[in-house]
XYZ file of C-alpha atoms in Angstrom:
305
model
C 20.130 -5.166 100.105
C 20.267 -4.764 103.937
C 21.593 -2.237 105.930
C 22.033 -1.502 109.752
C 21.562 1.883 112.065
C 24.214 1.697 114.762
C 24.258 4.871 117.037
C 27.599 5.497 117.884
C 29.427 6.856 121.563
C 28.196 10.951 121.191
C 27.126 13.689 123.098
C 23.515 14.184 122.101
C 24.297 17.054 119.667
C 21.181 20.771 119.940
C 22.331 21.008 116.579
C 24.883 18.216 115.116
C 25.508 19.717 111.785
C 28.400 19.537 108.508
C 30.095 15.919 109.196
C 33.585 15.925 107.279
C 35.844 12.178 107.608
C 39.370 12.777 107.706
C 41.327 9.685 106.216
C 44.794 10.443 107.923
C 43.307 10.348 111.406
C 40.522 7.830 111.012
C 37.655 10.448 112.659
C 34.841 11.445 111.672
C 34.955 15.929 112.328
C 31.804 17.588 112.864
C 29.564 20.457 115.117
C 27.115 21.042 117.444
C 25.547 24.710 115.728
C 24.450 25.407 119.040
C 26.538 24.906 121.541
C 28.848 25.523 119.899
C 31.265 22.953 120.144
C 33.243 20.665 116.953
C 33.525 17.185 117.618
C 35.716 14.237 116.916
C 34.376 10.858 116.262
C 37.727 8.428 116.801
C 37.078 4.996 114.305
C 39.262 2.920 116.653
C 38.723 4.180 119.979
C 34.998 4.215 119.179
C 35.014 7.373 121.130
C 33.889 10.951 120.652
C 35.570 14.063 121.367
C 34.515 17.680 121.785
C 35.865 21.275 122.299
C 34.871 24.803 122.659
C 36.243 27.718 121.130
C 36.352 30.646 122.865
C 33.790 33.646 122.022
C 31.968 31.888 119.808
C 28.355 32.711 119.381
C 27.917 29.512 116.394
C 29.620 26.649 114.866
C 28.262 25.424 111.851
C 30.511 24.018 109.299
C 34.352 22.650 109.851
C 36.332 21.652 106.774
C 40.166 19.947 106.859
C 43.400 21.978 105.846
C 45.585 20.460 103.220
C 49.091 20.598 104.417
C 48.351 21.607 107.803
C 47.079 18.513 110.469
C 45.344 19.602 113.664
C 43.777 22.748 111.793
C 41.123 23.313 110.512
C 38.457 26.379 108.756
C 35.217 26.959 110.512
C 32.084 28.836 109.664
C 31.601 31.167 113.181
C 28.853 33.097 113.381
C 28.758 35.570 110.239
C 32.890 34.835 109.683
C 35.205 32.422 108.373
C 38.164 31.546 111.101
C 41.249 29.111 110.715
C 41.357 27.328 114.265
C 43.855 25.010 115.782
C 42.797 21.793 117.935
C 44.660 18.612 118.458
C 40.876 16.330 118.158
C 41.414 15.456 121.920
C 41.453 18.209 124.426
C 38.326 20.747 125.670
C 39.372 23.948 124.019
C 40.503 24.545 120.304
C 42.505 27.962 119.563
C 41.413 30.848 116.817
C 44.440 31.425 114.955
C 43.554 33.622 111.784
C 40.006 35.770 110.344
C 40.031 34.493 106.913
C 36.709 36.381 106.286
C 34.224 38.540 107.911
C 31.118 39.661 106.475
C 30.762 42.482 108.654
C 28.357 44.603 110.796
C 25.989 44.784 107.219
C 25.121 40.758 107.574
C 24.754 40.774 111.111
C 21.273 39.357 110.773
C 22.978 35.933 108.954
C 25.067 32.884 109.977
C 26.495 30.532 107.646
C 25.680 27.511 107.609
C 26.658 24.384 105.790
C 29.925 24.250 103.864
C 32.421 22.008 101.580
C 35.261 21.750 99.992
C 35.129 21.250 95.940
C 37.899 18.870 93.825
C 40.263 22.199 94.028
C 40.799 22.827 97.023
C 37.976 25.544 97.075
C 35.491 26.327 100.303
C 32.138 26.922 99.674
C 29.664 28.226 101.677
C 26.177 30.235 102.837
C 24.055 31.955 104.696
C 20.725 31.862 106.607
C 18.915 34.280 108.656
C 19.590 33.948 112.503
C 16.310 33.137 114.611
C 16.519 36.933 115.990
C 15.710 38.293 112.990
C 12.947 36.199 111.735
C 12.113 33.016 109.846
C 14.784 31.611 107.591
C 12.029 29.192 105.875
C 10.350 32.020 104.561
C 13.056 35.150 104.396
C 15.396 34.769 101.604
C 18.263 36.769 102.748
C 21.009 34.572 102.738
C 23.711 34.290 99.865
C 25.869 31.332 98.710
C 29.752 31.876 98.799
C 32.890 31.140 97.338
C 36.183 31.983 99.168
C 38.582 33.429 96.811
C 41.997 34.594 99.244
C 40.527 36.059 102.025
C 36.739 37.181 100.172
C 33.656 35.817 100.184
C 32.851 35.836 96.485
C 28.539 35.770 96.254
C 27.824 33.282 94.166
C 23.503 33.231 94.598
C 21.727 35.448 96.695
C 17.881 35.210 98.139
C 18.789 32.161 99.690
C 16.770 30.604 102.515
C 18.731 27.703 104.476
C 21.663 27.265 102.532
C 22.103 23.810 102.924
C 23.940 20.943 101.602
C 26.791 20.718 98.719
C 28.358 17.707 96.666
C 29.923 17.895 93.330
C 29.842 14.898 90.800
C 33.826 14.311 90.245
C 35.495 13.627 88.061
C 32.818 15.073 85.319
C 34.216 17.831 82.678
C 32.492 20.437 83.603
C 32.165 19.776 87.136
C 28.853 19.510 88.235
C 27.801 20.660 91.864
C 24.368 19.370 93.423
C 22.864 22.342 96.369
C 20.245 22.250 98.485
C 18.082 25.917 99.444
C 16.721 23.814 101.806
C 12.940 25.932 101.740
C 12.720 25.069 98.338
C 12.295 21.164 98.658
C 14.910 21.289 95.940
C 18.448 20.296 94.761
C 19.758 22.338 92.217
C 22.572 20.983 89.617
C 25.264 23.451 88.459
C 28.139 23.168 86.130
C 31.299 25.104 87.960
C 33.770 26.505 85.242
C 37.513 27.054 85.760
C 37.266 29.755 88.347
C 34.599 28.067 90.101
C 32.008 29.943 89.077
C 28.198 28.389 88.389
C 26.366 27.767 85.833
C 23.403 26.476 83.934
C 20.772 25.717 86.956
C 18.394 23.693 86.954
C 16.379 21.735 89.336
C 17.802 18.235 90.075
C 14.986 16.860 92.222
C 12.273 18.155 93.148
C 11.183 16.517 96.612
C 7.158 17.349 96.489
C 4.893 14.772 96.038
C 2.089 15.642 93.511
C 3.212 19.517 94.110
C 2.734 19.496 97.672
C 5.229 19.870 100.522
C 6.109 15.917 101.467
C 6.335 16.744 105.709
C 10.529 17.249 105.781
C 12.891 19.406 104.604
C 16.020 18.784 102.659
C 19.205 19.093 104.153
C 22.745 17.751 104.407
C 24.440 16.155 101.606
C 27.074 13.667 100.468
C 27.459 11.596 96.627
C 29.176 8.056 96.296
C 31.623 7.230 93.917
C 29.339 6.440 90.854
C 27.560 10.492 91.680
C 24.423 9.495 93.032
C 23.070 11.148 96.307
C 22.602 11.096 99.940
C 20.202 13.317 101.297
C 19.316 13.495 105.017
C 15.784 15.012 105.756
C 14.918 17.500 108.811
C 11.879 16.263 110.164
C 11.745 13.442 108.101
C 13.363 10.457 110.014
C 14.993 9.116 106.919
C 18.020 9.530 104.215
C 17.000 9.442 101.116
C 19.203 8.164 98.080
C 19.027 10.241 94.670
C 19.380 8.034 91.611
C 21.636 10.173 89.704
C 20.523 8.923 86.106
C 16.647 8.631 87.394
C 16.953 11.583 89.405
C 14.512 10.229 91.692
C 14.695 8.797 94.950
C 15.458 5.275 94.950
C 16.099 4.210 98.685
C 15.567 5.453 101.854
C 17.427 4.432 105.095
C 14.993 4.983 108.095
C 16.804 6.170 111.653
C 15.383 6.785 114.714
C 15.479 9.966 114.776
C 13.026 13.226 113.096
C 15.757 15.596 112.603
C 18.829 14.626 110.342
C 21.552 17.180 108.938
C 23.717 15.895 107.402
C 25.666 13.166 105.928
C 29.287 12.212 104.806
C 31.111 8.376 103.369
C 33.777 7.189 105.927
C 35.107 4.273 107.788
C 38.620 2.481 106.820
C 37.036 1.735 103.314
C 34.597 4.892 102.339
C 31.689 2.330 102.824
C 30.317 3.740 105.571
C 27.321 7.084 105.880
C 28.008 8.408 109.055
C 24.764 10.798 110.221
C 24.390 13.324 112.504
C 21.024 15.045 114.033
C 19.379 17.258 116.166
C 17.179 17.578 119.076
C 16.919 21.127 118.733
C 14.423 21.913 120.442
C 13.174 19.432 122.470
C 13.302 15.668 120.590
C 13.872 12.879 123.046
C 17.006 10.452 122.713
C 18.410 9.194 120.366
C 17.619 13.012 118.760
C 21.178 14.301 118.472
C 23.247 11.327 118.255
C 25.662 10.345 115.525
C 24.853 7.532 113.442
C 26.420 4.788 110.942
C 24.814 3.246 108.325
C 26.390 -0.100 106.893
C 25.117 -2.291 104.194
C 25.170 -0.157 101.780
C 27.610 -2.110 98.951
C 28.432 1.460 97.803
C 31.321 3.677 98.549
C 32.023 7.576 99.061
C 34.319 9.608 97.974
C 37.475 11.134 99.920
C 36.347 14.385 101.393
C 38.934 17.790 100.029
C 41.072 19.809 102.070
C 40.878 23.283 101.568
C 43.703 25.001 99.932
C 44.653 28.256 101.929
């Protein structure tokens, strides 16, 4: 099966992350965490727009909001914000703060965030660089947003990263990556959105040793197979849902691959974000898409506010 990797017209991101495909606008939204900016790749125009948000320190994820076009929920530092952006102008505006972890959590920032089939936001934190090494200090937590409150679901997280769901299943199954563990965990999700029955779904170690990369962002296709970005691995890994093993490797011309999302008019293209952090040469930090996969993804869910 031949696949093709294309570099898309986009600024080189210091730490590109959080791609989310919007069917309504035929656009891919994503963020550059450290600049920080929010970005939109317009599929028809083949160009990328970007915007700043006054006062933002880091912007780590962006999700769509049901019934509110031009409104988005983002992770900003250790807060979750509702913002407004028209998708074209160079400035986004703060609408309101949905949740704030406060001064007692000033040592962490939000990282990846995703919305489940019920419209609930899940997101987690990691230690900020100024306070230590997130790969060795598990100061993060994993949360579900519930009406203004961040409900902690899991503690002692190193780098809260990829989140996706196998749907429709009963109970709903969530997959989650805490990068330093070198694993994908699976959970059953109950009706309240709480996590049960934690198991290791994939262990990326090779004969017990680290593989030379860490798993980062993640998505899944309509069949429930996983696609995992590798930070330091030059590739996206497809993990077969049945065998729970890597079944295919998609090579890219960049080392630090951060996240993936299905999109395009037929939802059969895999969009890939990357990072030039700290000093990787171009095209590090570019946005890519992979075509010829002969699989489809699922529409991305919008947050119900």
